[in-house]
Amino acid sequence: MEKSTWTTKVGLAQMLKGGVIMDVVTVEQARIAEEAGAVAVMALERVPADIRAQGGVARMSDPELISAIKAAVTIPVMAKARIGHFVEAQVIEALGIDYIDESEVLTPADEEHHINKHKFTIPFVCGCRNLGEALRRLAEGAAMLRTKGEAGTGNVVEAVRHFRAVQGDIRRLQSMDADELFTAAKNLQAPYELVKQVAAAGRLPVVNFAAGGIATPADAALMMQLGVDGVFVGSGIFKSGNPMQRARAIVAATTHYRDPAIIAEVSKGLGEAMVGINIDQIPTEQLMAKRGW
Amino acid sequence: MNVGVLALQGDVREHIEMLRQIGVRPVEVRLPRHLDVVDRLIIPGGESTVIGRLLTIYNFVAPLRARAGRDLAIWGTCAGAILLARTLMGTKQGGQPSLEMMDITVRRNAYGSQLDSFELPLDMPVLGETPLPGVFIRAPQIESVGPTVQVLARLPDGAVVAAQQGRMLATTFHPELTGDDRVHRYFLEL
């Protein structure tokens, strides 16, 4: 029997497809998320919108909180470690959590190196803004990808930008002659073997979710129609007026993303969405998507 | 023959791609009316709490119970096996909606967290002598089977991981994540 193989790491992400992963900060929120149809929960102390508002250094959550959330639900539980903070990752792995998000939402611990994720038995999800970044994370051992978007804004524009960038880069690779892939790899700053693999397959070798700014059922369906495999919703649910109803609506819109009549129906009377932030009003040094390289 | 893959959540694409390689053109089933043209249905891997909830909300339960095992052959992989089971163990707090069609008892997350997910070659005599690659991801286990249920595969410790009751098939592992299409071919003959 071989445990935690690459197939099972990538495989769990494949099982999450077509689903919604929700940020939760308490046991009670975790139960609401599970009840509403979350495919997994992200256990956190503060949602990105609060991290953004309160400032300071954002770190891994209290292991007690993470474990309490793990004990409260039967669906997979994820937790965030800082970029490059391999000891936070070791701690989360020791808690027996299901997935680690090496996340730009937390303050980076290393401004040059991400975690060497091959050294872990727990699988990792990482953010990306373009194909080069996606492939660098895969080279480091990430088993799942997501757009970075701009977390805690309730503004989907960056997630759209990042996903379109990845897809555009893949289409460009597909149109290239085999002789051109070496320079393409150089320009993408990504390993040649992965570039060659993506050019041949026409898609990433792992699941790619949308994250960062998704706040409404229509946002979720927009990302799904663009071609993501599933959706992370951070602040969008529990920073809104009616979390249970909104969570259910986003789940329905993610399943029925090509059915505008259903999206319309579930979007009715959801109450207040989270307050959004325009990206150009955020000081450059406070942009989370720029963290990581 | 028209094969459907329940496309509410989970690894739908992997099943569809394997069926296409066999030469079958499957239908994605998102609403009960999509079942009208289907005489075989695969319930993919995913989260049983999520798929079960969507099955209930979108009124799949009655039409599936009316047809499954009769004019609709049905196969559940992992979460799909959970949804077929008559009795569940390890459900979420407050229980969870399910189809309750096959005379088996299934325990969710029987092996632990993701860190206990594993791969192991399986003996499945109905598929011949070559072992089947077994991929178990936060897998359930079939704890007991009724008198009319046939056990198709076990782990070395005796735990049941594949079972069949007439035209209903349950596997707690994921043949769709491997290059081995023998379980898919077996289901198409069911």
Coordinates of C-alpha atoms in Angstrom, one line a residue:
Chain A
M1 CA 0.0 0.0 0.0
E2 CA 1.4 3.4 -1.1
K3 CA 0.1 6.4 0.8
S4 CA -0.2 10.0 -0.4
T5 CA 0.9 9.3 -3.9
W6 CA 0.9 12.0 -6.6
T7 CA -2.3 10.4 -8.1
T8 CA -4.1 10.7 -4.7
K9 CA -2.8 14.3 -4.2
V10 CA -4.0 15.5 -7.6
G11 CA -7.0 13.2 -7.3
L12 CA -8.5 14.9 -4.3
A13 CA -8.5 18.2 -6.2
Q14 CA -10.2 16.3 -9.1
M15 CA -12.9 15.2 -6.7
L16 CA -13.5 18.9 -5.7
K17 CA -14.3 19.9 -9.2
G18 CA -17.5 21.7 -9.9
G19 CA -17.6 22.6 -6.2
V20 CA -17.2 25.6 -4.0
I21 CA -14.5 25.9 -1.3
M22 CA -15.6 28.3 1.4
D23 CA -13.5 30.3 3.9
V24 CA -14.7 29.8 7.5
V25 CA -13.4 31.3 10.7
T26 CA -15.4 29.4 13.3
V27 CA -16.8 25.9 13.8
E28 CA -20.3 27.3 13.4
Q29 CA -19.4 28.8 10.0
A30 CA -17.8 25.5 9.0
R31 CA -21.1 23.7 9.7
I32 CA -23.1 26.3 7.8
A33 CA -20.8 25.9 4.8
E34 CA -21.0 22.1 4.9
E35 CA -24.8 22.3 5.2
A36 CA -25.0 24.8 2.3
G37 CA -23.1 22.4 0.0
A38 CA -19.4 23.5 0.3
V39 CA -17.1 20.8 -1.2
A40 CA -14.4 21.8 1.3
V41 CA -13.7 24.5 3.8
M42 CA -10.6 26.7 4.3
A43 CA -10.0 27.1 8.1
L44 CA -8.9 30.7 8.9
E45 CA -8.7 33.1 11.8
R46 CA -9.6 36.1 9.6
V47 CA -11.1 36.2 6.2
P48 CA -9.1 38.2 3.6
A49 CA -11.3 41.2 3.8
D50 CA -10.5 41.5 7.6
I51 CA -6.8 40.9 7.0
R52 CA -6.9 43.7 4.5
A53 CA -8.8 46.0 6.8
Q54 CA -6.7 45.3 9.9
G55 CA -3.3 45.1 8.4
G56 CA -0.3 43.8 10.3
V57 CA 1.4 40.4 9.7
A58 CA -1.0 37.7 8.7
R59 CA 0.1 34.2 9.8
M60 CA -1.1 30.6 9.9
S61 CA -4.2 30.2 12.0
D62 CA -4.2 28.8 15.6
P63 CA -3.8 25.0 15.3
E64 CA -6.6 24.7 17.9
L65 CA -9.0 26.5 15.6
I66 CA -7.9 24.4 12.6
S67 CA -8.3 21.2 14.5
A68 CA -11.7 22.2 15.9
I69 CA -13.0 22.9 12.4
K70 CA -11.5 19.6 11.1
A71 CA -13.4 17.8 13.9
A72 CA -16.7 19.6 13.1
V73 CA -17.1 18.6 9.5
T74 CA -16.9 15.5 7.3
I75 CA -15.8 17.4 4.1
P76 CA -12.1 18.1 3.4
V77 CA -10.5 20.9 5.4
M78 CA -7.8 23.2 4.0
A79 CA -5.6 25.6 5.9
K80 CA -3.2 28.4 4.8
A81 CA 0.5 28.6 5.3
R82 CA 2.6 31.7 4.4
I83 CA 4.5 31.6 1.2
G84 CA 7.9 30.0 1.9
H85 CA 7.0 29.1 5.5
F86 CA 7.7 25.4 5.4
V87 CA 7.4 25.0 9.2
E88 CA 3.8 26.4 9.2
A89 CA 3.2 23.7 6.5
Q90 CA 4.8 21.0 8.6
V91 CA 2.5 22.0 11.5
I92 CA -0.6 21.9 9.3
E93 CA 0.5 18.5 8.0
A94 CA 1.0 17.3 11.6
L95 CA -2.6 18.3 12.3
G96 CA -3.8 15.8 9.7
I97 CA -5.5 18.4 7.6
D98 CA -6.4 17.5 4.0
Y99 CA -4.8 20.3 1.9
I100 CA -2.5 23.3 2.4
D101 CA -3.0 26.6 0.6
E102 CA 0.5 28.3 0.3
S103 CA -1.2 31.7 0.2
E104 CA -0.4 35.2 -0.8
V105 CA -3.3 36.3 1.5
L106 CA -0.9 35.7 4.4
T107 CA 2.3 37.8 4.8
P108 CA 5.1 36.0 2.9
A109 CA 7.8 34.4 5.0
D110 CA 10.3 34.2 2.2
E111 CA 10.5 36.7 -0.6
E112 CA 12.6 34.5 -2.9
H113 CA 11.6 30.8 -2.4
H114 CA 8.3 29.1 -2.2
I115 CA 7.9 25.9 -0.1
N116 CA 9.4 22.8 -1.7
K117 CA 6.1 20.9 -1.7
H118 CA 7.7 17.7 -2.9
K119 CA 8.9 17.1 0.7
F120 CA 5.4 16.8 2.1
T121 CA 2.8 14.0 2.1
I122 CA 0.0 16.6 2.4
P123 CA -1.0 18.1 -1.0
F124 CA -0.7 21.9 -1.7
V125 CA -2.8 24.4 -3.7
C126 CA -1.0 27.6 -4.9
G127 CA -2.1 30.8 -6.6
C128 CA -1.0 31.9 -10.1
R129 CA -1.5 35.0 -12.3
N130 CA -0.1 33.5 -15.5
L131 CA 1.1 30.2 -17.0
G132 CA 4.7 30.7 -16.0
E133 CA 3.8 31.2 -12.3
A134 CA 1.5 28.1 -12.5
L135 CA 4.2 25.9 -13.9
R136 CA 6.8 27.1 -11.4
R137 CA 4.4 26.1 -8.6
L138 CA 3.9 22.7 -10.3
A139 CA 7.6 22.2 -10.5
E140 CA 7.8 22.9 -6.7
G141 CA 5.2 20.1 -6.2
A142 CA 1.8 21.9 -6.1
A143 CA -1.0 19.4 -6.8
M144 CA -3.7 22.0 -7.4
L145 CA -3.8 25.6 -8.7
R146 CA -6.1 28.6 -8.4
T147 CA -6.1 32.1 -9.7
K148 CA -4.7 34.6 -7.2
G149 CA -7.4 37.2 -8.0
E150 CA -7.3 39.9 -5.4
A151 CA -8.6 38.4 -2.2
G152 CA -10.9 40.3 0.2
T153 CA -12.1 42.8 -2.4
G154 CA -15.3 41.2 -3.6
N155 CA -14.1 42.3 -7.1
V156 CA -13.8 39.5 -9.6
V157 CA -11.7 41.4 -12.1
E158 CA -8.3 40.1 -11.1
A159 CA -9.5 36.5 -11.1
V160 CA -10.8 37.0 -14.6
R161 CA -7.5 38.6 -15.7
H162 CA -5.4 35.8 -14.2
F163 CA -7.5 33.0 -15.6
R164 CA -7.6 34.5 -19.1
A165 CA -3.8 35.0 -18.9
V166 CA -3.2 31.3 -18.1
Q167 CA -5.6 30.2 -20.8
G168 CA -4.1 32.6 -23.4
D169 CA -0.6 31.4 -22.6
I170 CA -1.7 27.8 -23.1
R171 CA -3.3 28.6 -26.4
R172 CA -0.1 30.3 -27.6
L173 CA 1.9 27.3 -26.6
Q174 CA -0.4 25.0 -28.6
S175 CA 0.1 27.1 -31.7
M176 CA 3.9 26.8 -31.5
D177 CA 6.3 24.6 -33.4
A178 CA 8.1 22.1 -31.2
D179 CA 11.4 24.0 -31.9
E180 CA 9.9 27.1 -30.4
L181 CA 9.0 25.6 -27.0
F182 CA 12.5 25.9 -25.7
T183 CA 12.5 29.7 -25.9
A184 CA 8.8 29.7 -24.8
A185 CA 10.0 27.9 -21.6
K186 CA 12.7 30.5 -21.2
N187 CA 10.3 33.4 -21.6
L188 CA 7.7 31.8 -19.2
Q189 CA 10.5 31.1 -16.7
A190 CA 9.2 27.6 -16.4
P191 CA 10.6 24.1 -16.8
Y192 CA 10.8 23.0 -20.4
E193 CA 9.3 19.5 -19.6
L194 CA 6.2 21.1 -18.2
V195 CA 5.9 23.6 -21.0
K196 CA 6.1 20.7 -23.5
Q197 CA 3.5 18.7 -21.6
V198 CA 1.0 21.6 -21.5
A199 CA 1.6 22.4 -25.2
A200 CA 0.8 18.8 -26.1
A201 CA -2.3 18.4 -23.7
G202 CA -3.7 21.9 -24.2
R203 CA -4.3 22.2 -20.5
L204 CA -2.7 22.1 -17.1
P205 CA -1.9 18.7 -15.7
V206 CA -3.7 19.6 -12.4
V207 CA -7.0 21.2 -11.5
N208 CA -7.2 25.0 -11.6
F209 CA -9.9 26.8 -9.5
A210 CA -10.9 30.5 -9.4
A211 CA -10.1 32.5 -6.3
G212 CA -9.9 36.1 -5.2
G213 CA -12.9 38.4 -5.4
I214 CA -15.8 36.0 -6.1
A215 CA -18.8 37.4 -4.3
T216 CA -22.0 36.5 -6.2
P217 CA -23.5 33.4 -7.9
A218 CA -23.0 35.2 -11.3
D219 CA -19.3 35.7 -10.4
A220 CA -19.0 31.9 -9.8
A221 CA -20.8 31.1 -13.0
L222 CA -18.7 33.6 -15.0
M223 CA -15.5 31.9 -13.8
M224 CA -16.9 28.4 -14.6
Q225 CA -18.0 29.5 -18.1
L226 CA -14.5 30.8 -18.7
G227 CA -13.3 27.3 -17.9
V228 CA -12.1 27.0 -14.3
D229 CA -12.7 23.7 -12.5
G230 CA -14.3 25.1 -9.4
V231 CA -14.5 28.1 -7.1
F232 CA -13.0 29.4 -3.9
V233 CA -15.1 32.0 -2.1
G234 CA -13.3 33.8 0.7
S235 CA -14.9 36.8 2.3
G236 CA -17.9 36.8 -0.1
I237 CA -20.1 34.5 1.9
F238 CA -19.6 35.3 5.6
K239 CA -19.2 39.0 4.9
S240 CA -22.6 39.1 3.3
G241 CA -26.1 39.7 4.7
N242 CA -27.4 36.1 4.5
P243 CA -24.5 33.7 4.4
M244 CA -26.5 30.4 4.3
Q245 CA -28.6 31.6 1.4
R246 CA -25.7 33.1 -0.5
A247 CA -23.6 30.0 0.0
R248 CA -26.4 27.8 -1.4
A249 CA -26.9 30.1 -4.3
I250 CA -23.2 30.1 -5.2
V251 CA -23.1 26.3 -5.0
A252 CA -26.2 26.1 -7.3
A253 CA -24.7 28.6 -9.8
T254 CA -21.4 26.7 -9.9
T255 CA -23.2 23.4 -10.8
H256 CA -25.6 25.0 -13.2
Y257 CA -23.2 27.6 -14.6
R258 CA -24.5 27.3 -18.1
D259 CA -28.1 27.7 -17.1
P260 CA -28.9 31.5 -16.8
A261 CA -32.5 30.8 -15.6
I262 CA -31.3 28.8 -12.6
I263 CA -28.6 31.5 -11.9
A264 CA -31.3 34.1 -12.0
E265 CA -33.6 32.2 -9.7
V266 CA -30.9 31.6 -7.0
S267 CA -29.7 35.2 -7.2
K268 CA -33.1 36.6 -6.2
G269 CA -33.3 38.3 -2.8
L270 CA -29.9 37.3 -1.5
G271 CA -29.6 40.5 0.5
E272 CA -26.5 42.6 0.8
A273 CA -23.4 41.3 -0.9
M274 CA -20.0 42.1 0.7
V275 CA -18.9 45.7 0.1
G276 CA -16.5 45.7 -2.8
I277 CA -13.2 47.5 -3.3
N278 CA -12.0 48.8 -6.7
I279 CA -8.5 47.5 -7.4
D280 CA -7.1 50.8 -8.5
Q281 CA -8.0 52.3 -5.1
I282 CA -5.7 49.8 -3.3
P283 CA -2.2 51.1 -2.6
T284 CA 0.2 49.1 -4.7
E285 CA 2.1 47.7 -1.7
Q286 CA -1.2 46.3 -0.3
L287 CA -2.0 44.2 -3.4
M288 CA -1.9 40.6 -2.3
A289 CA -1.6 39.1 -5.8
K290 CA 1.9 40.6 -6.2
R291 CA 3.2 38.4 -3.4
G292 CA 4.9 35.3 -4.6
W293 CA 7.0 35.0 -7.8
Chain B
M1 CA -27.1 2.4 -25.4
N2 CA -27.0 5.9 -23.9
V3 CA -24.6 6.5 -21.0
G4 CA -25.0 9.4 -18.7
V5 CA -22.6 10.9 -16.2
L6 CA -24.2 12.7 -13.3
A7 CA -22.6 16.2 -13.6
L8 CA -23.6 17.9 -10.4
Q9 CA -20.1 17.9 -8.9
G10 CA -17.0 15.8 -8.9
D11 CA -14.7 14.1 -11.4
V12 CA -17.2 14.1 -14.3
R13 CA -14.6 14.8 -17.0
E14 CA -12.5 11.8 -16.1
H15 CA -15.4 9.4 -16.6
I16 CA -16.4 11.1 -19.8
E17 CA -12.9 10.9 -21.2
M18 CA -12.6 7.2 -20.3
L19 CA -16.0 6.5 -22.0
R20 CA -15.0 8.4 -25.1
Q21 CA -11.8 6.3 -25.3
I22 CA -13.9 3.2 -25.3
G23 CA -16.0 4.7 -28.1
V24 CA -19.1 5.7 -26.1
R25 CA -20.5 9.3 -26.4
P26 CA -21.8 10.0 -22.9
V27 CA -24.4 12.6 -21.9
E28 CA -23.8 15.0 -19.0
V29 CA -26.8 14.8 -16.6
R30 CA -27.4 18.0 -14.7
L31 CA -31.2 17.9 -14.4
P32 CA -33.7 15.0 -14.2
R33 CA -35.0 15.6 -17.7
H34 CA -31.5 14.7 -19.0
L35 CA -32.2 11.2 -17.7
D36 CA -34.9 10.6 -20.3
V37 CA -32.4 9.7 -23.0
V38 CA -30.1 7.6 -20.7
D39 CA -30.2 3.9 -19.9
R40 CA -26.9 3.8 -17.9
L41 CA -25.7 6.3 -15.3
I42 CA -22.4 6.8 -13.6
I43 CA -22.3 8.8 -10.3
P44 CA -18.7 10.1 -10.2
G45 CA -16.4 10.7 -7.3
G46 CA -16.8 14.0 -5.4
E47 CA -18.3 15.0 -2.1
S48 CA -21.3 12.9 -1.2
T49 CA -22.8 15.7 1.0
V50 CA -22.8 18.1 -2.0
I51 CA -24.0 15.7 -4.7
G52 CA -26.7 14.3 -2.3
R53 CA -28.0 17.8 -1.6
L54 CA -28.1 18.8 -5.2
L55 CA -29.9 15.4 -6.1
T56 CA -32.6 16.3 -3.6
I57 CA -33.0 20.0 -4.5
Y58 CA -33.2 19.2 -8.2
N59 CA -35.7 16.3 -7.7
F60 CA -33.6 13.4 -8.9
V61 CA -34.4 11.1 -6.1
A62 CA -37.8 9.8 -7.2
P63 CA -37.0 9.3 -10.9
L64 CA -33.7 7.5 -10.0
R65 CA -35.4 5.2 -7.4
A66 CA -38.0 4.3 -10.0
R67 CA -35.6 3.3 -12.6
A68 CA -32.2 2.3 -11.1
G69 CA -31.5 -1.4 -11.4
R70 CA -34.4 -1.9 -13.8
D71 CA -34.2 0.1 -17.1
L72 CA -31.3 2.2 -15.7
A73 CA -28.0 0.5 -14.9
I74 CA -26.2 2.6 -12.3
W75 CA -22.6 2.7 -11.1
G76 CA -21.3 4.9 -8.2
T77 CA -17.5 5.5 -7.7
C78 CA -16.5 6.7 -4.2
A79 CA -19.0 9.4 -3.4
G80 CA -21.3 7.7 -5.9
A81 CA -21.1 4.4 -3.9
I82 CA -22.0 6.4 -0.7
L83 CA -25.1 7.8 -2.5
L84 CA -26.2 4.4 -3.6
A85 CA -26.0 2.8 -0.2
R86 CA -29.1 2.0 1.8
T87 CA -27.3 2.7 5.1
L88 CA -24.6 5.2 5.8
M89 CA -22.0 5.5 8.6
G90 CA -19.9 8.6 9.3
T91 CA -22.4 11.1 7.9
K92 CA -22.2 14.8 8.5
Q93 CA -23.9 16.2 11.6
G94 CA -27.6 15.9 11.2
G95 CA -27.3 13.2 8.5
Q96 CA -27.2 13.7 4.7
P97 CA -29.5 13.1 1.8
S98 CA -28.9 9.9 -0.2
L99 CA -30.5 7.7 -2.8
E100 CA -30.7 4.6 -0.5
M101 CA -31.1 2.1 -3.4
M102 CA -28.4 -0.6 -3.0
D103 CA -28.5 -3.1 -0.1
I104 CA -25.1 -2.2 1.3
T105 CA -23.8 -0.3 4.3
V106 CA -21.1 2.3 3.6
R107 CA -18.8 4.1 6.0
R108 CA -17.6 7.5 4.8
N109 CA -13.9 8.5 5.2
A110 CA -13.2 5.0 6.4
Y111 CA -9.4 5.3 6.3
G112 CA -8.8 8.8 7.8
S113 CA -7.9 12.1 6.3
Q114 CA -6.3 12.9 2.9
L115 CA -2.9 11.8 4.4
D116 CA -4.3 8.3 4.5
S117 CA -5.4 8.2 0.8
F118 CA -3.6 5.3 -0.9
E119 CA -3.0 3.3 -4.0
L120 CA -3.1 -0.5 -4.0
P121 CA -3.5 -3.1 -6.8
L122 CA -6.7 -5.0 -6.4
D123 CA -7.9 -8.5 -7.4
M124 CA -11.2 -8.3 -9.1
P125 CA -11.9 -11.8 -10.5
V126 CA -14.8 -10.7 -12.8
L127 CA -12.2 -8.6 -14.7
G128 CA -9.7 -11.4 -15.1
E129 CA -6.4 -12.2 -13.5
T130 CA -4.5 -8.9 -14.1
P131 CA -4.7 -6.8 -10.9
L132 CA -6.7 -3.6 -11.2
P133 CA -5.0 -0.3 -10.1
G134 CA -6.9 0.8 -7.0
V135 CA -6.9 4.6 -6.2
F136 CA -8.5 5.4 -2.8
I137 CA -9.0 9.1 -2.0
R138 CA -10.6 9.8 1.4
A139 CA -12.3 6.7 0.5
P140 CA -15.4 5.0 2.0
Q141 CA -15.6 1.3 2.7
I142 CA -18.4 -1.1 2.2
E143 CA -19.0 -2.4 5.8
S144 CA -21.7 -5.0 5.0
V145 CA -23.7 -6.3 2.1
G146 CA -27.2 -7.8 1.8
P147 CA -28.0 -11.4 0.7
T148 CA -28.5 -10.4 -3.0
V149 CA -25.3 -8.4 -3.3
Q150 CA -22.2 -9.9 -4.8
V151 CA -18.8 -8.8 -3.5
L152 CA -16.5 -8.1 -6.5
A153 CA -13.3 -7.0 -4.7
R154 CA -11.7 -6.8 -1.3
L155 CA -8.6 -5.3 0.3
P156 CA -6.1 -7.8 1.6
D157 CA -7.6 -7.3 5.1
G158 CA -11.0 -8.4 3.8
A159 CA -12.7 -5.0 3.5
V160 CA -15.2 -4.8 0.7
V161 CA -14.4 -2.2 -2.0
A162 CA -16.5 -3.3 -4.9
A163 CA -20.0 -4.8 -4.9
Q164 CA -22.8 -5.5 -7.4
Q165 CA -26.6 -5.9 -6.9
G166 CA -28.1 -6.8 -10.3
R167 CA -27.7 -3.7 -12.5
M168 CA -26.3 -1.6 -9.6
L169 CA -22.5 -1.4 -9.1
A170 CA -20.5 0.3 -6.3
T171 CA -16.8 0.9 -6.2
T172 CA -15.1 2.8 -3.4
F173 CA -12.1 3.6 -5.6
H174 CA -11.6 5.5 -8.8
P175 CA -11.0 3.4 -12.0
E176 CA -11.6 6.7 -13.9
L177 CA -8.3 8.1 -12.6
T178 CA -6.3 5.2 -14.0
G179 CA -5.5 4.1 -17.5
D180 CA -7.4 0.8 -17.0
D181 CA -10.9 0.9 -18.5
R182 CA -12.0 -2.6 -17.5
V183 CA -14.5 -1.5 -14.9
H184 CA -16.0 0.9 -17.4
R185 CA -16.3 -1.9 -19.9
Y186 CA -17.8 -4.2 -17.3
F187 CA -20.4 -1.6 -16.4
L188 CA -21.3 -1.1 -20.1
E189 CA -22.2 -4.9 -20.2
L190 CA -24.3 -4.8 -17.0

